[in-house]
Amino acid sequence: MPTKPTSSTALQSDATPTGESRVALVRRARRIDRELAVTYPDARAELDFTTPLELLVATVLSAQTTDVRVNATTPAIFARYPDAAAYAGADPAEMEELFKPLGFFRAKTRSIIGLGQALVERFDGEVPARLDELVTLPGVGRKTANVVLGNAFGVPGITVDTHFGRLARRFGWTDQEDPVKVEHEVGALFPKKDWTMLSHHLVWHGRRRCHARRPACGACPVARWCPSFGIGETDPVAAAKLVKPGPRG
């Protein structure tokens, strides 16, 4: 595995976490993404939605739970609250009952009601299509905002969740822990038009192969370009058993 740059080289504008040249890092990063695109041709947002508001609500509700559970719960939620005004005027007790399967239902109820009120009061009930406006909404940070921008509005954005951050560091694209710094450092390696799909590729790979505790290194399509190869199971047969082929979660 390549060594990290020394403190002296870290001050150089072209220093990289792995010590390789900037050009080599960009080429390797883009090669990995191209291979992941082939491996996961159906990669997409795994939350079910039909409108920007539905995606925004689903993404806020997905905190500390799985997409599978959110998708099982949101049909009833979307039917009960068809627009921002409905969320703004919701009865908290009724909403809490709907949110209970998702955990942290009281906090999520406060966020969603506040979200609806903010949309009605400041954006005429419509979800804004700008990052600086989205992050002013209750329960919405950069990660949620980029999910909505990229998948509901077609505005490129990098979504740094736990999977994305873990893989970006394992790939040697960044050594940052702060999500905003990860977003900026990784974004600089790729054309802006690729940011949304890049996010899907890394999240899908993190959920299916590059697990936090025991990555399936021996069944990894990008192993040859990964400086972290060997931190998980390298035997191809054993690694294949670790792959999660399809379930969302």
PDB file of C-alpha atoms in Angstrom:
ATOM      1  CA  MET A   1       0.000   0.000   0.000  1.00  0.00           C
ATOM      2  CA  PRO A   2       1.442   3.422  -0.905  1.00  0.00           C
ATOM      3  CA  THR A   3       2.634   5.496   2.026  1.00  0.00           C
ATOM      4  CA  LYS A   4       1.066   8.807   2.921  1.00  0.00           C
ATOM      5  CA  PRO A   5       3.008  11.957   2.038  1.00  0.00           C
ATOM      6  CA  THR A   6       5.328  13.425   4.615  1.00  0.00           C
ATOM      7  CA  SER A   7       4.538  16.716   6.276  1.00  0.00           C
ATOM      8  CA  SER A   8       6.770  18.542   3.794  1.00  0.00           C
ATOM      9  CA  THR A   9       5.065  17.095   0.724  1.00  0.00           C
ATOM     10  CA  ALA A  10       1.667  17.626   2.303  1.00  0.00           C
ATOM     11  CA  LEU A  11       2.244  21.359   1.877  1.00  0.00           C
ATOM     12  CA  GLN A  12       2.600  20.994  -1.872  1.00  0.00           C
ATOM     13  CA  SER A  13      -0.436  21.785  -3.988  1.00  0.00           C
ATOM     14  CA  ASP A  14      -0.201  18.450  -5.790  1.00  0.00           C
ATOM     15  CA  ALA A  15       0.270  16.312  -2.666  1.00  0.00           C
ATOM     16  CA  THR A  16      -2.085  13.333  -2.406  1.00  0.00           C
ATOM     17  CA  PRO A  17      -3.055  11.056   0.507  1.00  0.00           C
ATOM     18  CA  THR A  18      -1.264   8.080  -1.066  1.00  0.00           C
ATOM     19  CA  GLY A  19       1.868   9.893  -2.182  1.00  0.00           C
ATOM     20  CA  GLU A  20       1.164   9.264  -5.869  1.00  0.00           C
ATOM     21  CA  SER A  21       1.167  12.155  -8.292  1.00  0.00           C
ATOM     22  CA  ARG A  22      -1.975  14.200  -8.696  1.00  0.00           C
ATOM     23  CA  VAL A  23      -2.328  13.030 -12.285  1.00  0.00           C
ATOM     24  CA  ALA A  24      -1.965   9.382 -11.239  1.00  0.00           C
ATOM     25  CA  LEU A  25      -4.548   9.816  -8.485  1.00  0.00           C
ATOM     26  CA  VAL A  26      -7.087  11.358 -10.850  1.00  0.00           C
ATOM     27  CA  ARG A  27      -6.564   8.602 -13.409  1.00  0.00           C
ATOM     28  CA  ARG A  28      -6.857   5.861 -10.811  1.00  0.00           C
ATOM     29  CA  ALA A  29      -9.956   7.415  -9.222  1.00  0.00           C
ATOM     30  CA  ARG A  30     -11.734   7.708 -12.552  1.00  0.00           C
ATOM     31  CA  ARG A  31     -10.730   4.176 -13.509  1.00  0.00           C
ATOM     32  CA  ILE A  32     -12.301   2.882 -10.297  1.00  0.00           C
ATOM     33  CA  ASP A  33     -15.498   4.800 -10.967  1.00  0.00           C
ATOM     34  CA  ARG A  34     -15.732   3.475 -14.527  1.00  0.00           C
ATOM     35  CA  GLU A  35     -15.366  -0.073 -13.270  1.00  0.00           C
ATOM     36  CA  LEU A  36     -17.978   0.450 -10.561  1.00  0.00           C
ATOM     37  CA  ALA A  37     -20.339   1.822 -13.213  1.00  0.00           C
ATOM     38  CA  VAL A  38     -19.968  -1.445 -15.121  1.00  0.00           C
ATOM     39  CA  THR A  39     -20.408  -3.501 -11.951  1.00  0.00           C
ATOM     40  CA  TYR A  40     -23.524  -1.598 -10.837  1.00  0.00           C
ATOM     41  CA  PRO A  41     -25.325  -0.517 -14.021  1.00  0.00           C
ATOM     42  CA  ASP A  42     -28.582  -0.053 -12.106  1.00  0.00           C
ATOM     43  CA  ALA A  43     -27.078   2.155  -9.382  1.00  0.00           C
ATOM     44  CA  ARG A  44     -29.540   4.803  -8.272  1.00  0.00           C
ATOM     45  CA  ALA A  45     -31.069   6.377  -5.204  1.00  0.00           C
ATOM     46  CA  GLU A  46     -32.535   3.516  -3.181  1.00  0.00           C
ATOM     47  CA  LEU A  47     -35.282   5.592  -1.604  1.00  0.00           C
ATOM     48  CA  ASP A  48     -38.616   5.420  -3.438  1.00  0.00           C
ATOM     49  CA  PHE A  49     -40.076   8.779  -4.510  1.00  0.00           C
ATOM     50  CA  THR A  50     -41.998  10.477  -7.297  1.00  0.00           C
ATOM     51  CA  THR A  51     -41.525  14.176  -6.420  1.00  0.00           C
ATOM     52  CA  PRO A  52     -38.779  16.357  -4.916  1.00  0.00           C
ATOM     53  CA  LEU A  53     -40.850  16.723  -1.737  1.00  0.00           C
ATOM     54  CA  GLU A  54     -41.196  12.957  -1.347  1.00  0.00           C
ATOM     55  CA  LEU A  55     -37.446  12.484  -1.779  1.00  0.00           C
ATOM     56  CA  LEU A  56     -36.688  15.277   0.676  1.00  0.00           C
ATOM     57  CA  VAL A  57     -38.990  13.805   3.325  1.00  0.00           C
ATOM     58  CA  ALA A  58     -37.750  10.253   2.738  1.00  0.00           C
ATOM     59  CA  THR A  59     -34.125  11.338   3.024  1.00  0.00           C
ATOM     60  CA  VAL A  60     -34.731  13.159   6.301  1.00  0.00           C
ATOM     61  CA  LEU A  61     -36.584  10.107   7.618  1.00  0.00           C
ATOM     62  CA  SER A  62     -33.753   7.762   6.561  1.00  0.00           C
ATOM     63  CA  ALA A  63     -31.428   8.985   9.313  1.00  0.00           C
ATOM     64  CA  GLN A  64     -30.449   6.135  11.661  1.00  0.00           C
ATOM     65  CA  THR A  65     -32.532   3.567   9.792  1.00  0.00           C
ATOM     66  CA  THR A  66     -32.463   1.616   6.528  1.00  0.00           C
ATOM     67  CA  ASP A  67     -33.810   2.563   3.136  1.00  0.00           C
ATOM     68  CA  VAL A  68     -35.778  -0.691   3.183  1.00  0.00           C
ATOM     69  CA  ARG A  69     -37.665   0.385   6.286  1.00  0.00           C
ATOM     70  CA  VAL A  70     -38.216   3.894   4.954  1.00  0.00           C
ATOM     71  CA  ASN A  71     -39.607   2.546   1.678  1.00  0.00           C
ATOM     72  CA  ALA A  72     -41.969   0.276   3.597  1.00  0.00           C
ATOM     73  CA  THR A  73     -43.268   3.229   5.615  1.00  0.00           C
ATOM     74  CA  THR A  74     -43.417   6.159   3.211  1.00  0.00           C
ATOM     75  CA  PRO A  75     -46.379   5.056   1.029  1.00  0.00           C
ATOM     76  CA  ALA A  76     -48.740   5.681   3.952  1.00  0.00           C
ATOM     77  CA  ILE A  77     -46.915   8.887   4.853  1.00  0.00           C
ATOM     78  CA  PHE A  78     -47.023  10.274   1.316  1.00  0.00           C
ATOM     79  CA  ALA A  79     -50.709   9.399   1.003  1.00  0.00           C
ATOM     80  CA  ARG A  80     -51.537  11.141   4.289  1.00  0.00           C
ATOM     81  CA  TYR A  81     -49.416  14.243   3.577  1.00  0.00           C
ATOM     82  CA  PRO A  82     -49.538  15.045  -0.163  1.00  0.00           C
ATOM     83  CA  ASP A  83     -47.922  18.482   0.013  1.00  0.00           C
ATOM     84  CA  ALA A  84     -45.897  20.829   2.190  1.00  0.00           C
ATOM     85  CA  ALA A  85     -49.014  22.411   3.685  1.00  0.00           C
ATOM     86  CA  ALA A  86     -50.179  19.005   4.904  1.00  0.00           C
ATOM     87  CA  TYR A  87     -46.870  18.430   6.688  1.00  0.00           C
ATOM     88  CA  ALA A  88     -46.951  21.955   8.121  1.00  0.00           C
ATOM     89  CA  GLY A  89     -50.413  21.440   9.610  1.00  0.00           C
ATOM     90  CA  ALA A  90     -49.938  17.849  10.746  1.00  0.00           C
ATOM     91  CA  ASP A  91     -51.056  16.623  14.136  1.00  0.00           C
ATOM     92  CA  PRO A  92     -47.823  15.643  15.920  1.00  0.00           C
ATOM     93  CA  ALA A  93     -49.329  12.635  17.698  1.00  0.00           C
ATOM     94  CA  GLU A  94     -50.732  11.210  14.461  1.00  0.00           C
ATOM     95  CA  MET A  95     -47.443  11.760  12.649  1.00  0.00           C
ATOM     96  CA  GLU A  96     -45.454  10.126  15.442  1.00  0.00           C
ATOM     97  CA  GLU A  97     -47.530   6.976  15.059  1.00  0.00           C
ATOM     98  CA  LEU A  98     -46.696   6.825  11.357  1.00  0.00           C
ATOM     99  CA  PHE A  99     -43.009   7.477  12.039  1.00  0.00           C
ATOM    100  CA  LYS A 100     -42.593   4.957  14.870  1.00  0.00           C
ATOM    101  CA  PRO A 101     -41.172   2.140  12.692  1.00  0.00           C
ATOM    102  CA  LEU A 102     -38.330   4.471  11.674  1.00  0.00           C
ATOM    103  CA  GLY A 103     -36.933   5.213  15.124  1.00  0.00           C
ATOM    104  CA  PHE A 104     -36.328   8.641  16.660  1.00  0.00           C
ATOM    105  CA  PHE A 105     -39.923   9.341  15.685  1.00  0.00           C
ATOM    106  CA  ARG A 106     -40.407  12.352  17.965  1.00  0.00           C
ATOM    107  CA  ALA A 107     -37.363  14.174  16.622  1.00  0.00           C
ATOM    108  CA  LYS A 108     -38.283  13.249  13.052  1.00  0.00           C
ATOM    109  CA  THR A 109     -41.831  14.499  13.602  1.00  0.00           C
ATOM    110  CA  ARG A 110     -40.505  17.872  14.775  1.00  0.00           C
ATOM    111  CA  SER A 111     -38.165  18.070  11.782  1.00  0.00           C
ATOM    112  CA  ILE A 112     -40.785  17.162   9.192  1.00  0.00           C
ATOM    113  CA  ILE A 113     -43.437  19.523  10.568  1.00  0.00           C
ATOM    114  CA  GLY A 114     -40.835  22.278  10.727  1.00  0.00           C
ATOM    115  CA  LEU A 115     -39.736  21.387   7.212  1.00  0.00           C
ATOM    116  CA  GLY A 116     -43.281  21.720   5.917  1.00  0.00           C
ATOM    117  CA  GLN A 117     -43.751  25.039   7.697  1.00  0.00           C
ATOM    118  CA  ALA A 118     -40.498  26.419   6.285  1.00  0.00           C
ATOM    119  CA  LEU A 119     -41.424  25.349   2.770  1.00  0.00           C
ATOM    120  CA  VAL A 120     -44.835  26.998   3.037  1.00  0.00           C
ATOM    121  CA  GLU A 121     -43.582  30.188   4.668  1.00  0.00           C
ATOM    122  CA  ARG A 122     -40.435  30.766   2.612  1.00  0.00           C
ATOM    123  CA  PHE A 123     -40.726  28.818  -0.629  1.00  0.00           C
ATOM    124  CA  ASP A 124     -44.446  28.827  -1.494  1.00  0.00           C
ATOM    125  CA  GLY A 125     -44.665  25.147  -0.582  1.00  0.00           C
ATOM    126  CA  GLU A 126     -42.085  24.107  -3.190  1.00  0.00           C
ATOM    127  CA  VAL A 127     -38.759  22.382  -2.580  1.00  0.00           C
ATOM    128  CA  PRO A 128     -35.977  24.772  -3.589  1.00  0.00           C
ATOM    129  CA  ALA A 129     -33.426  23.573  -6.142  1.00  0.00           C
ATOM    130  CA  ARG A 130     -30.451  25.373  -4.616  1.00  0.00           C
ATOM    131  CA  LEU A 131     -28.017  24.019  -2.049  1.00  0.00           C
ATOM    132  CA  ASP A 132     -27.788  27.239  -0.056  1.00  0.00           C
ATOM    133  CA  GLU A 133     -31.585  27.300   0.328  1.00  0.00           C
ATOM    134  CA  LEU A 134     -32.059  23.603   1.038  1.00  0.00           C
ATOM    135  CA  VAL A 135     -29.612  23.602   3.946  1.00  0.00           C
ATOM    136  CA  THR A 136     -31.660  26.287   5.718  1.00  0.00           C
ATOM    137  CA  LEU A 137     -34.549  23.836   6.121  1.00  0.00           C
ATOM    138  CA  PRO A 138     -35.043  21.905   9.397  1.00  0.00           C
ATOM    139  CA  GLY A 139     -33.299  18.525   9.365  1.00  0.00           C
ATOM    140  CA  VAL A 140     -31.525  19.215   6.069  1.00  0.00           C
ATOM    141  CA  GLY A 141     -27.732  19.220   5.835  1.00  0.00           C
ATOM    142  CA  ARG A 142     -25.418  19.082   2.829  1.00  0.00           C
ATOM    143  CA  LYS A 143     -25.795  15.318   2.470  1.00  0.00           C
ATOM    144  CA  THR A 144     -29.593  15.472   2.261  1.00  0.00           C
ATOM    145  CA  ALA A 145     -29.465  18.548   0.052  1.00  0.00           C
ATOM    146  CA  ASN A 146     -27.136  16.855  -2.430  1.00  0.00           C
ATOM    147  CA  VAL A 147     -29.350  13.761  -2.523  1.00  0.00           C
ATOM    148  CA  VAL A 148     -32.317  15.923  -3.479  1.00  0.00           C
ATOM    149  CA  LEU A 149     -30.413  18.094  -5.938  1.00  0.00           C
ATOM    150  CA  GLY A 150     -28.820  15.183  -7.755  1.00  0.00           C
ATOM    151  CA  ASN A 151     -31.791  12.840  -7.897  1.00  0.00           C
ATOM    152  CA  ALA A 152     -34.823  15.124  -8.040  1.00  0.00           C
ATOM    153  CA  PHE A 153     -33.449  18.119  -9.935  1.00  0.00           C
ATOM    154  CA  GLY A 154     -30.535  16.758 -11.944  1.00  0.00           C
ATOM    155  CA  VAL A 155     -28.075  19.137 -10.256  1.00  0.00           C
ATOM    156  CA  PRO A 156     -24.756  17.281  -9.744  1.00  0.00           C
ATOM    157  CA  GLY A 157     -23.827  16.711  -6.125  1.00  0.00           C
ATOM    158  CA  ILE A 158     -21.693  14.425  -3.984  1.00  0.00           C
ATOM    159  CA  THR A 159     -23.484  12.671  -1.144  1.00  0.00           C
ATOM    160  CA  VAL A 160     -21.020  11.877   1.625  1.00  0.00           C
ATOM    161  CA  ASP A 161     -22.707   9.271   3.799  1.00  0.00           C
ATOM    162  CA  THR A 162     -20.856   6.693   5.899  1.00  0.00           C
ATOM    163  CA  HIS A 163     -20.343   4.402   2.899  1.00  0.00           C
ATOM    164  CA  PHE A 164     -19.006   7.141   0.637  1.00  0.00           C
ATOM    165  CA  GLY A 165     -16.613   8.488   3.249  1.00  0.00           C
ATOM    166  CA  ARG A 166     -15.297   5.032   4.124  1.00  0.00           C
ATOM    167  CA  LEU A 167     -14.628   4.067   0.511  1.00  0.00           C
ATOM    168  CA  ALA A 168     -13.132   7.419  -0.445  1.00  0.00           C
ATOM    169  CA  ARG A 169     -10.560   6.969   2.323  1.00  0.00           C
ATOM    170  CA  ARG A 170      -9.932   3.300   1.483  1.00  0.00           C
ATOM    171  CA  PHE A 171      -9.357   4.231  -2.143  1.00  0.00           C
ATOM    172  CA  GLY A 172      -6.866   6.883  -1.051  1.00  0.00           C
ATOM    173  CA  TRP A 173      -8.868   9.694  -2.625  1.00  0.00           C
ATOM    174  CA  THR A 174      -8.822  11.642   0.631  1.00  0.00           C
ATOM    175  CA  ASP A 175      -7.631  11.254   4.196  1.00  0.00           C
ATOM    176  CA  GLN A 176     -10.248  13.647   5.575  1.00  0.00           C
ATOM    177  CA  GLU A 177     -12.928  12.645   8.071  1.00  0.00           C
ATOM    178  CA  ASP A 178     -15.062  15.776   7.833  1.00  0.00           C
ATOM    179  CA  PRO A 179     -17.827  15.151   5.258  1.00  0.00           C
ATOM    180  CA  VAL A 180     -17.564  18.624   3.728  1.00  0.00           C
ATOM    181  CA  LYS A 181     -13.808  18.272   3.222  1.00  0.00           C
ATOM    182  CA  VAL A 182     -14.335  14.790   1.758  1.00  0.00           C
ATOM    183  CA  GLU A 183     -16.941  16.220  -0.611  1.00  0.00           C
ATOM    184  CA  HIS A 184     -14.603  18.930  -1.864  1.00  0.00           C
ATOM    185  CA  GLU A 185     -11.478  16.786  -2.149  1.00  0.00           C
ATOM    186  CA  VAL A 186     -13.205  13.939  -3.973  1.00  0.00           C
ATOM    187  CA  GLY A 187     -15.202  16.335  -6.147  1.00  0.00           C
ATOM    188  CA  ALA A 188     -11.950  17.826  -7.405  1.00  0.00           C
ATOM    189  CA  LEU A 189     -10.960  14.435  -8.875  1.00  0.00           C
ATOM    190  CA  PHE A 190     -14.018  14.096 -11.117  1.00  0.00           C
ATOM    191  CA  PRO A 191     -15.961  16.140 -13.658  1.00  0.00           C
ATOM    192  CA  LYS A 192     -18.929  17.786 -11.978  1.00  0.00           C
ATOM    193  CA  LYS A 193     -21.349  16.013 -14.306  1.00  0.00           C
ATOM    194  CA  ASP A 194     -20.275  12.669 -12.774  1.00  0.00           C
ATOM    195  CA  TRP A 195     -20.772  13.576  -9.118  1.00  0.00           C
ATOM    196  CA  THR A 196     -24.277  12.170  -8.598  1.00  0.00           C
ATOM    197  CA  MET A 197     -23.579   8.812 -10.220  1.00  0.00           C
ATOM    198  CA  LEU A 198     -20.211   8.625  -8.458  1.00  0.00           C
ATOM    199  CA  SER A 199     -22.104   8.875  -5.182  1.00  0.00           C
ATOM    200  CA  HIS A 200     -24.415   6.031  -6.198  1.00  0.00           C
ATOM    201  CA  HIS A 201     -21.506   3.846  -7.291  1.00  0.00           C
ATOM    202  CA  LEU A 202     -19.658   4.205  -3.993  1.00  0.00           C
ATOM    203  CA  VAL A 203     -22.769   3.751  -1.858  1.00  0.00           C
ATOM    204  CA  TRP A 204     -23.791   0.616  -3.761  1.00  0.00           C
ATOM    205  CA  HIS A 205     -20.263  -0.783  -3.531  1.00  0.00           C
ATOM    206  CA  GLY A 206     -20.087   0.012   0.173  1.00  0.00           C
ATOM    207  CA  ARG A 207     -23.388  -1.692   0.855  1.00  0.00           C
ATOM    208  CA  ARG A 208     -22.691  -4.765  -1.238  1.00  0.00           C
ATOM    209  CA  ARG A 209     -18.958  -5.495  -1.104  1.00  0.00           C
ATOM    210  CA  CYS A 210     -16.746  -2.962   0.682  1.00  0.00           C
ATOM    211  CA  HIS A 211     -18.314  -3.461   4.103  1.00  0.00           C
ATOM    212  CA  ALA A 212     -17.152  -1.568   7.153  1.00  0.00           C
ATOM    213  CA  ARG A 213     -16.040  -4.580   9.180  1.00  0.00           C
ATOM    214  CA  ARG A 214     -15.225  -7.277   6.658  1.00  0.00           C
ATOM    215  CA  PRO A 215     -14.900  -6.095   3.075  1.00  0.00           C
ATOM    216  CA  ALA A 216     -15.042  -8.701   0.334  1.00  0.00           C
ATOM    217  CA  CYS A 217     -11.633  -7.833  -1.132  1.00  0.00           C
ATOM    218  CA  GLY A 218     -11.330 -11.123  -3.016  1.00  0.00           C
ATOM    219  CA  ALA A 219     -14.581 -10.423  -4.874  1.00  0.00           C
ATOM    220  CA  CYS A 220     -13.927  -6.743  -5.567  1.00  0.00           C
ATOM    221  CA  PRO A 221     -13.944  -5.510  -9.173  1.00  0.00           C
ATOM    222  CA  VAL A 222     -11.589  -2.620  -8.347  1.00  0.00           C
ATOM    223  CA  ALA A 223      -9.127  -4.533  -6.156  1.00  0.00           C
ATOM    224  CA  ARG A 224      -6.221  -3.939  -8.532  1.00  0.00           C
ATOM    225  CA  TRP A 225      -6.527  -0.163  -8.096  1.00  0.00           C
ATOM    226  CA  CYS A 226      -7.281  -0.138  -4.362  1.00  0.00           C
ATOM    227  CA  PRO A 227      -4.434   0.686  -1.948  1.00  0.00           C
ATOM    228  CA  SER A 228      -6.447  -0.902   0.872  1.00  0.00           C
ATOM    229  CA  PHE A 229      -6.725  -4.326  -0.745  1.00  0.00           C
ATOM    230  CA  GLY A 230      -6.144  -6.991   1.894  1.00  0.00           C
ATOM    231  CA  ILE A 231      -7.902  -5.364   4.842  1.00  0.00           C
ATOM    232  CA  GLY A 232     -10.760  -7.801   4.267  1.00  0.00           C
ATOM    233  CA  GLU A 233     -11.238 -11.347   3.017  1.00  0.00           C
ATOM    234  CA  THR A 234      -8.959 -11.961   0.014  1.00  0.00           C
ATOM    235  CA  ASP A 235      -9.858 -15.549  -0.788  1.00  0.00           C
ATOM    236  CA  PRO A 236     -12.207 -15.330  -3.797  1.00  0.00           C
ATOM    237  CA  VAL A 237     -14.535 -18.105  -2.642  1.00  0.00           C
ATOM    238  CA  ALA A 238     -14.805 -16.820   0.920  1.00  0.00           C
ATOM    239  CA  ALA A 239     -15.137 -13.230  -0.287  1.00  0.00           C
ATOM    240  CA  ALA A 240     -17.944 -14.117  -2.685  1.00  0.00           C
ATOM    241  CA  LYS A 241     -19.997 -15.313   0.271  1.00  0.00           C
ATOM    242  CA  LEU A 242     -19.734 -11.836   1.799  1.00  0.00           C
ATOM    243  CA  VAL A 243     -21.236 -10.086  -1.218  1.00  0.00           C
ATOM    244  CA  LYS A 244     -24.757  -8.780  -0.761  1.00  0.00           C
ATOM    245  CA  PRO A 245     -26.164  -8.929  -4.278  1.00  0.00           C
ATOM    246  CA  GLY A 246     -29.373  -6.991  -4.177  1.00  0.00           C
ATOM    247  CA  PRO A 247     -31.278  -6.123  -1.015  1.00  0.00           C
ATOM    248  CA  ARG A 248     -31.580  -2.472  -0.309  1.00  0.00           C
ATOM    249  CA  GLY A 249     -30.763  -1.262   3.167  1.00  0.00           C
TER     250      GLY A 249
END
